[in-house]
mmCIF file of C-alpha atoms in Angstrom:
data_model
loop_
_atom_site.group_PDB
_atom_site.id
_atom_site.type_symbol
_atom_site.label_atom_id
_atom_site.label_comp_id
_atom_site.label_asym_id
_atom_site.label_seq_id
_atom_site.Cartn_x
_atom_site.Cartn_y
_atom_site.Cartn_z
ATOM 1 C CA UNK A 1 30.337 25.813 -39.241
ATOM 2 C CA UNK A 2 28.342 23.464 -40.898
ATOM 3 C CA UNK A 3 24.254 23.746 -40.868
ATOM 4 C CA UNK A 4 22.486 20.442 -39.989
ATOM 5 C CA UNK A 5 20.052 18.813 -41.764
ATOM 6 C CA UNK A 6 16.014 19.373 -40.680
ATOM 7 C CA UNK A 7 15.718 15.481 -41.179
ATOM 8 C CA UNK A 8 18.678 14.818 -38.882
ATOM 9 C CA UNK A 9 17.784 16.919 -36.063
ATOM 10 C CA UNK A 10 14.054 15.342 -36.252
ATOM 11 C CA UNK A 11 15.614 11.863 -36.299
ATOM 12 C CA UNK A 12 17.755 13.012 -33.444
ATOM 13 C CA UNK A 13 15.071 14.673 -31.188
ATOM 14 C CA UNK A 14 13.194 11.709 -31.268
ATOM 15 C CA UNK A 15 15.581 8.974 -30.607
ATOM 16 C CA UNK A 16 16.307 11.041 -27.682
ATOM 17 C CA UNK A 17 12.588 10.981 -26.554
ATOM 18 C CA UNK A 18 12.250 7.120 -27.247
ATOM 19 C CA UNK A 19 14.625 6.516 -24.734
ATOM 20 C CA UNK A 20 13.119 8.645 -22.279
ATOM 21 C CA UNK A 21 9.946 7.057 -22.590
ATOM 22 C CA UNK A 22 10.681 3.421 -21.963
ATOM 23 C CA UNK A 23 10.165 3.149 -18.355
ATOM 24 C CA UNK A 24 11.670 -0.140 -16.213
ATOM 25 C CA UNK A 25 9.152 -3.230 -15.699
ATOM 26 C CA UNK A 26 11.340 -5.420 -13.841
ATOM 27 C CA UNK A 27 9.388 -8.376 -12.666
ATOM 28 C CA UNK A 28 9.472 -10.045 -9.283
ATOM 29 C CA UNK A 29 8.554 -13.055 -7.766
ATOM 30 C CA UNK A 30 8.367 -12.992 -4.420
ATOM 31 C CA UNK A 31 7.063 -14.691 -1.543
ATOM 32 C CA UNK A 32 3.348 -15.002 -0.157
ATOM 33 C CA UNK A 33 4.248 -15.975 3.585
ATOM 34 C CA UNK A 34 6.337 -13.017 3.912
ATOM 35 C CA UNK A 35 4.642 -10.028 2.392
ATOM 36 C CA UNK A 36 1.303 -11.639 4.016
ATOM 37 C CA UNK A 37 3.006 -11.606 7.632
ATOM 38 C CA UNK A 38 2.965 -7.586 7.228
ATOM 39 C CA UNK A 39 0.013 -6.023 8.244
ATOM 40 C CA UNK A 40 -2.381 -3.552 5.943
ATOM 41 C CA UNK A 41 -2.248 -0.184 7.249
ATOM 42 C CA UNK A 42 -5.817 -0.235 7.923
ATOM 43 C CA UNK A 43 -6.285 -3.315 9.977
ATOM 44 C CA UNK A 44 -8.977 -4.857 7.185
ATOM 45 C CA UNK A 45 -6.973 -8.338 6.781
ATOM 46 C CA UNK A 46 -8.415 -9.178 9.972
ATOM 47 C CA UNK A 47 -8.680 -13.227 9.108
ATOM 48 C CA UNK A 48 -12.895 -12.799 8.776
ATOM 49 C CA UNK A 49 -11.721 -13.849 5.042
ATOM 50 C CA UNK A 50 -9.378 -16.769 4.314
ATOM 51 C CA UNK A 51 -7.120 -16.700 1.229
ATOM 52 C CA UNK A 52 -5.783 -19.595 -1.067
ATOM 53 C CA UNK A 53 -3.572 -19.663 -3.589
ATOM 54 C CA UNK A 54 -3.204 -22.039 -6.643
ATOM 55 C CA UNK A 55 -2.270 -25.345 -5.297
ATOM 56 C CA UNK A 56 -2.664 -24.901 -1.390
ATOM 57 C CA UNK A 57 -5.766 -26.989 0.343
ATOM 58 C CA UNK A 58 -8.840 -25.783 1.273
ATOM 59 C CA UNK A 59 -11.959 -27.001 2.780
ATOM 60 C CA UNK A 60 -14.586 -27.539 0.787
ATOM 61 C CA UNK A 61 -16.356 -24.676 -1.011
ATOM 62 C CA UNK A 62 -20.450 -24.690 -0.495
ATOM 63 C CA UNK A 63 -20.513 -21.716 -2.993
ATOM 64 C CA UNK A 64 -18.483 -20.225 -5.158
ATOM 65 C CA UNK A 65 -19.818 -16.154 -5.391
ATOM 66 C CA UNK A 66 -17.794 -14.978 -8.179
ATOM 67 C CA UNK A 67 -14.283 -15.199 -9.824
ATOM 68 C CA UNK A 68 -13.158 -11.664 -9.499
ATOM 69 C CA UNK A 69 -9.671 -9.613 -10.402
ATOM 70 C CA UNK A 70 -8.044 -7.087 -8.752
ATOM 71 C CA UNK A 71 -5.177 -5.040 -10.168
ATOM 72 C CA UNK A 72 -3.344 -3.081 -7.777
ATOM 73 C CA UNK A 73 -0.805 -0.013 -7.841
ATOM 74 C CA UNK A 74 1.632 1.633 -5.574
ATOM 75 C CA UNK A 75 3.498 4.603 -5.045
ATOM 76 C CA UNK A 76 7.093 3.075 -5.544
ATOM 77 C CA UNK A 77 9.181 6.456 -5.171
ATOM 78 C CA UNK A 78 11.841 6.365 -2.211
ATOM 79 C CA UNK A 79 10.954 2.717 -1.760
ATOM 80 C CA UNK A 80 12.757 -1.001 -2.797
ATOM 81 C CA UNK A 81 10.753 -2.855 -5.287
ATOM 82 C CA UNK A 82 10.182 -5.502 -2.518
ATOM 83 C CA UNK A 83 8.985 -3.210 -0.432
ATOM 84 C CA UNK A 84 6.655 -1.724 -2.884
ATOM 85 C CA UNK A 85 5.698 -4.885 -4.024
ATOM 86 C CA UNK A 86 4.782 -6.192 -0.399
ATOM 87 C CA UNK A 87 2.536 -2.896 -0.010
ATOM 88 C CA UNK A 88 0.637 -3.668 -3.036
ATOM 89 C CA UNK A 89 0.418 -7.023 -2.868
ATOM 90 C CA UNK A 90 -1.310 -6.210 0.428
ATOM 91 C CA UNK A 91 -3.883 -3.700 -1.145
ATOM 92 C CA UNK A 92 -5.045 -6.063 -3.506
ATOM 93 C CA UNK A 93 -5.483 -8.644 -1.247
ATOM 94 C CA UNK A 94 -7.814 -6.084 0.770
ATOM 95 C CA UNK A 95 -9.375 -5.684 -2.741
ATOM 96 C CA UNK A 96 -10.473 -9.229 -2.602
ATOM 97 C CA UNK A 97 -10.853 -9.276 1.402
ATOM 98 C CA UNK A 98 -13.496 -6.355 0.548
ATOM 99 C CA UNK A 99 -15.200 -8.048 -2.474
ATOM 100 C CA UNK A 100 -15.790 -11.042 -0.235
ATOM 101 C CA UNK A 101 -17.636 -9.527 2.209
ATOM 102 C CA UNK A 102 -19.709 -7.527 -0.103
ATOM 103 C CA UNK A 103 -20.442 -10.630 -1.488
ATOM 104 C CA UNK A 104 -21.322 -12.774 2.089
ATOM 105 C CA UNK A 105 -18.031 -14.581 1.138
ATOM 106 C CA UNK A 106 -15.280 -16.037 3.860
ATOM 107 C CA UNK A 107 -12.857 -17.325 1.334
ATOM 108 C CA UNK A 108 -11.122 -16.734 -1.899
ATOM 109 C CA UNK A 109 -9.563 -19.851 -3.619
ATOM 110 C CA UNK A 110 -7.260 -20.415 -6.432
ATOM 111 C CA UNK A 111 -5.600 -17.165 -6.172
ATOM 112 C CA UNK A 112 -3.347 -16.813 -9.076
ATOM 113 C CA UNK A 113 -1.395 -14.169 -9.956
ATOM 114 C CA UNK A 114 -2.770 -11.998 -13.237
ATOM 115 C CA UNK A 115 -0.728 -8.947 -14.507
ATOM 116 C CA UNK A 116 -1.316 -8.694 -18.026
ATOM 117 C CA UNK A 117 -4.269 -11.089 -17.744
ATOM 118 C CA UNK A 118 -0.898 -13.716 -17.759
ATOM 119 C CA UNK A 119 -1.658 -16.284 -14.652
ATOM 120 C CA UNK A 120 0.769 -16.935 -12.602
ATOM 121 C CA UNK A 121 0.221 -19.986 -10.398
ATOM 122 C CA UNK A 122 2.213 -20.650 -7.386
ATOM 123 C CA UNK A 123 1.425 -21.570 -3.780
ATOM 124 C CA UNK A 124 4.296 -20.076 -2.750
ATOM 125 C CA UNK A 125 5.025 -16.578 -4.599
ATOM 126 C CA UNK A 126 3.418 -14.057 -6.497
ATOM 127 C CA UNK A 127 4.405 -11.689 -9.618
ATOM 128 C CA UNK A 128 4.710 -8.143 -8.866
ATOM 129 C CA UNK A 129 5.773 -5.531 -11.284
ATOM 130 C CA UNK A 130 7.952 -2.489 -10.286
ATOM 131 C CA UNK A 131 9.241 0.653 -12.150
ATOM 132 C CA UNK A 132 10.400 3.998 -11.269
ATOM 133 C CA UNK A 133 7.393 5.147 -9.774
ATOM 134 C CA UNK A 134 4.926 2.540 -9.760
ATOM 135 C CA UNK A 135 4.921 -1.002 -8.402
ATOM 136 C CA UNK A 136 1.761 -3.108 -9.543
ATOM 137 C CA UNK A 137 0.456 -6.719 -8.568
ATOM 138 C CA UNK A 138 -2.635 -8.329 -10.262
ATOM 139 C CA UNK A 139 -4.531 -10.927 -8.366
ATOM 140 C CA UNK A 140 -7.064 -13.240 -9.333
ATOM 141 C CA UNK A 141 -9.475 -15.995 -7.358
ATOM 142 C CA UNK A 142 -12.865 -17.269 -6.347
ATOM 143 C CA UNK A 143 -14.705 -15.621 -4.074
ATOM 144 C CA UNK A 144 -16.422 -18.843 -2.151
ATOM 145 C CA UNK A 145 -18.262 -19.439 0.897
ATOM 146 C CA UNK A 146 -16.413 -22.685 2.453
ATOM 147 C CA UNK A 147 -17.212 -24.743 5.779
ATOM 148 C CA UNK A 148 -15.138 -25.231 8.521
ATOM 149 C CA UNK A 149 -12.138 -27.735 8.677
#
């Protein structure tokens, strides 16, 4: 039987671990209306705090409070990555909701999506990144203090 080399077992053993340790980052865009339509498992969206995304109307800001980011993970194990996705899109949105009214804020504007510190701007859909176990969504946006309509 022939004996192998210490160099080719080494080179071996690590190729191996190399492809162990690249982990999936599929991306997703999905969509705003829908994953906003579920409701956070702690009732703290409750509408005190309006959100806007990059592109849709607002009324007009009387302050802006701070620009502020908020990156988000899930728990993605024994769930879809749109599933996932929705669920953490949802916590950092109550990231933001929070923030706001820490801040005597009823608003945040130009939400954009951020993951990477890459924006993202849609009015429509938002980036979310999912891998085996983890599902992540980065937000950012203006905490203001608009009027009424």
């Amino acid at each position: 039987m022939k004996k192998l080399s210490l160099p080719l077992i080494a080179a071996a053993v690590l190729t191996l671990c190399s492809l162990s340790a690249q982990a999936r980052d599929t991306k997703h865009l999905l969509s705003i209306e829908e994953a906003s339509a579920m409701k956070d498992k702690d009732g703290i969206l409750d509408g005190s705090v309006k959100f806007y995304f990059a592109g849709q109307p607002h009324p007009a800001v009387a302050a802006k409070l701070l620009t502020d980011v908020t990156n988000q993970k899930t728990n993605a194990v024994g769930k879809s990555d749109e599933e996932a996705c929705k669920w953490v899109f949802l916590s950092a949105l109550v990231q933001l909701h929070k923030k706001a009214k820490e801040l005597g804020g009823n608003a945040v504007v130009n939400i954009v999506s951020y993951y990477k510190k890459n924006e993202m701007a849609s009015a429509t859909q938002f980036e979310c990144h999912a891998g085996a176990t983890l599902a992540g969504v980065a937000l950012k946006g203006d905490i203001v203090k608009i009027g009424d309509k």
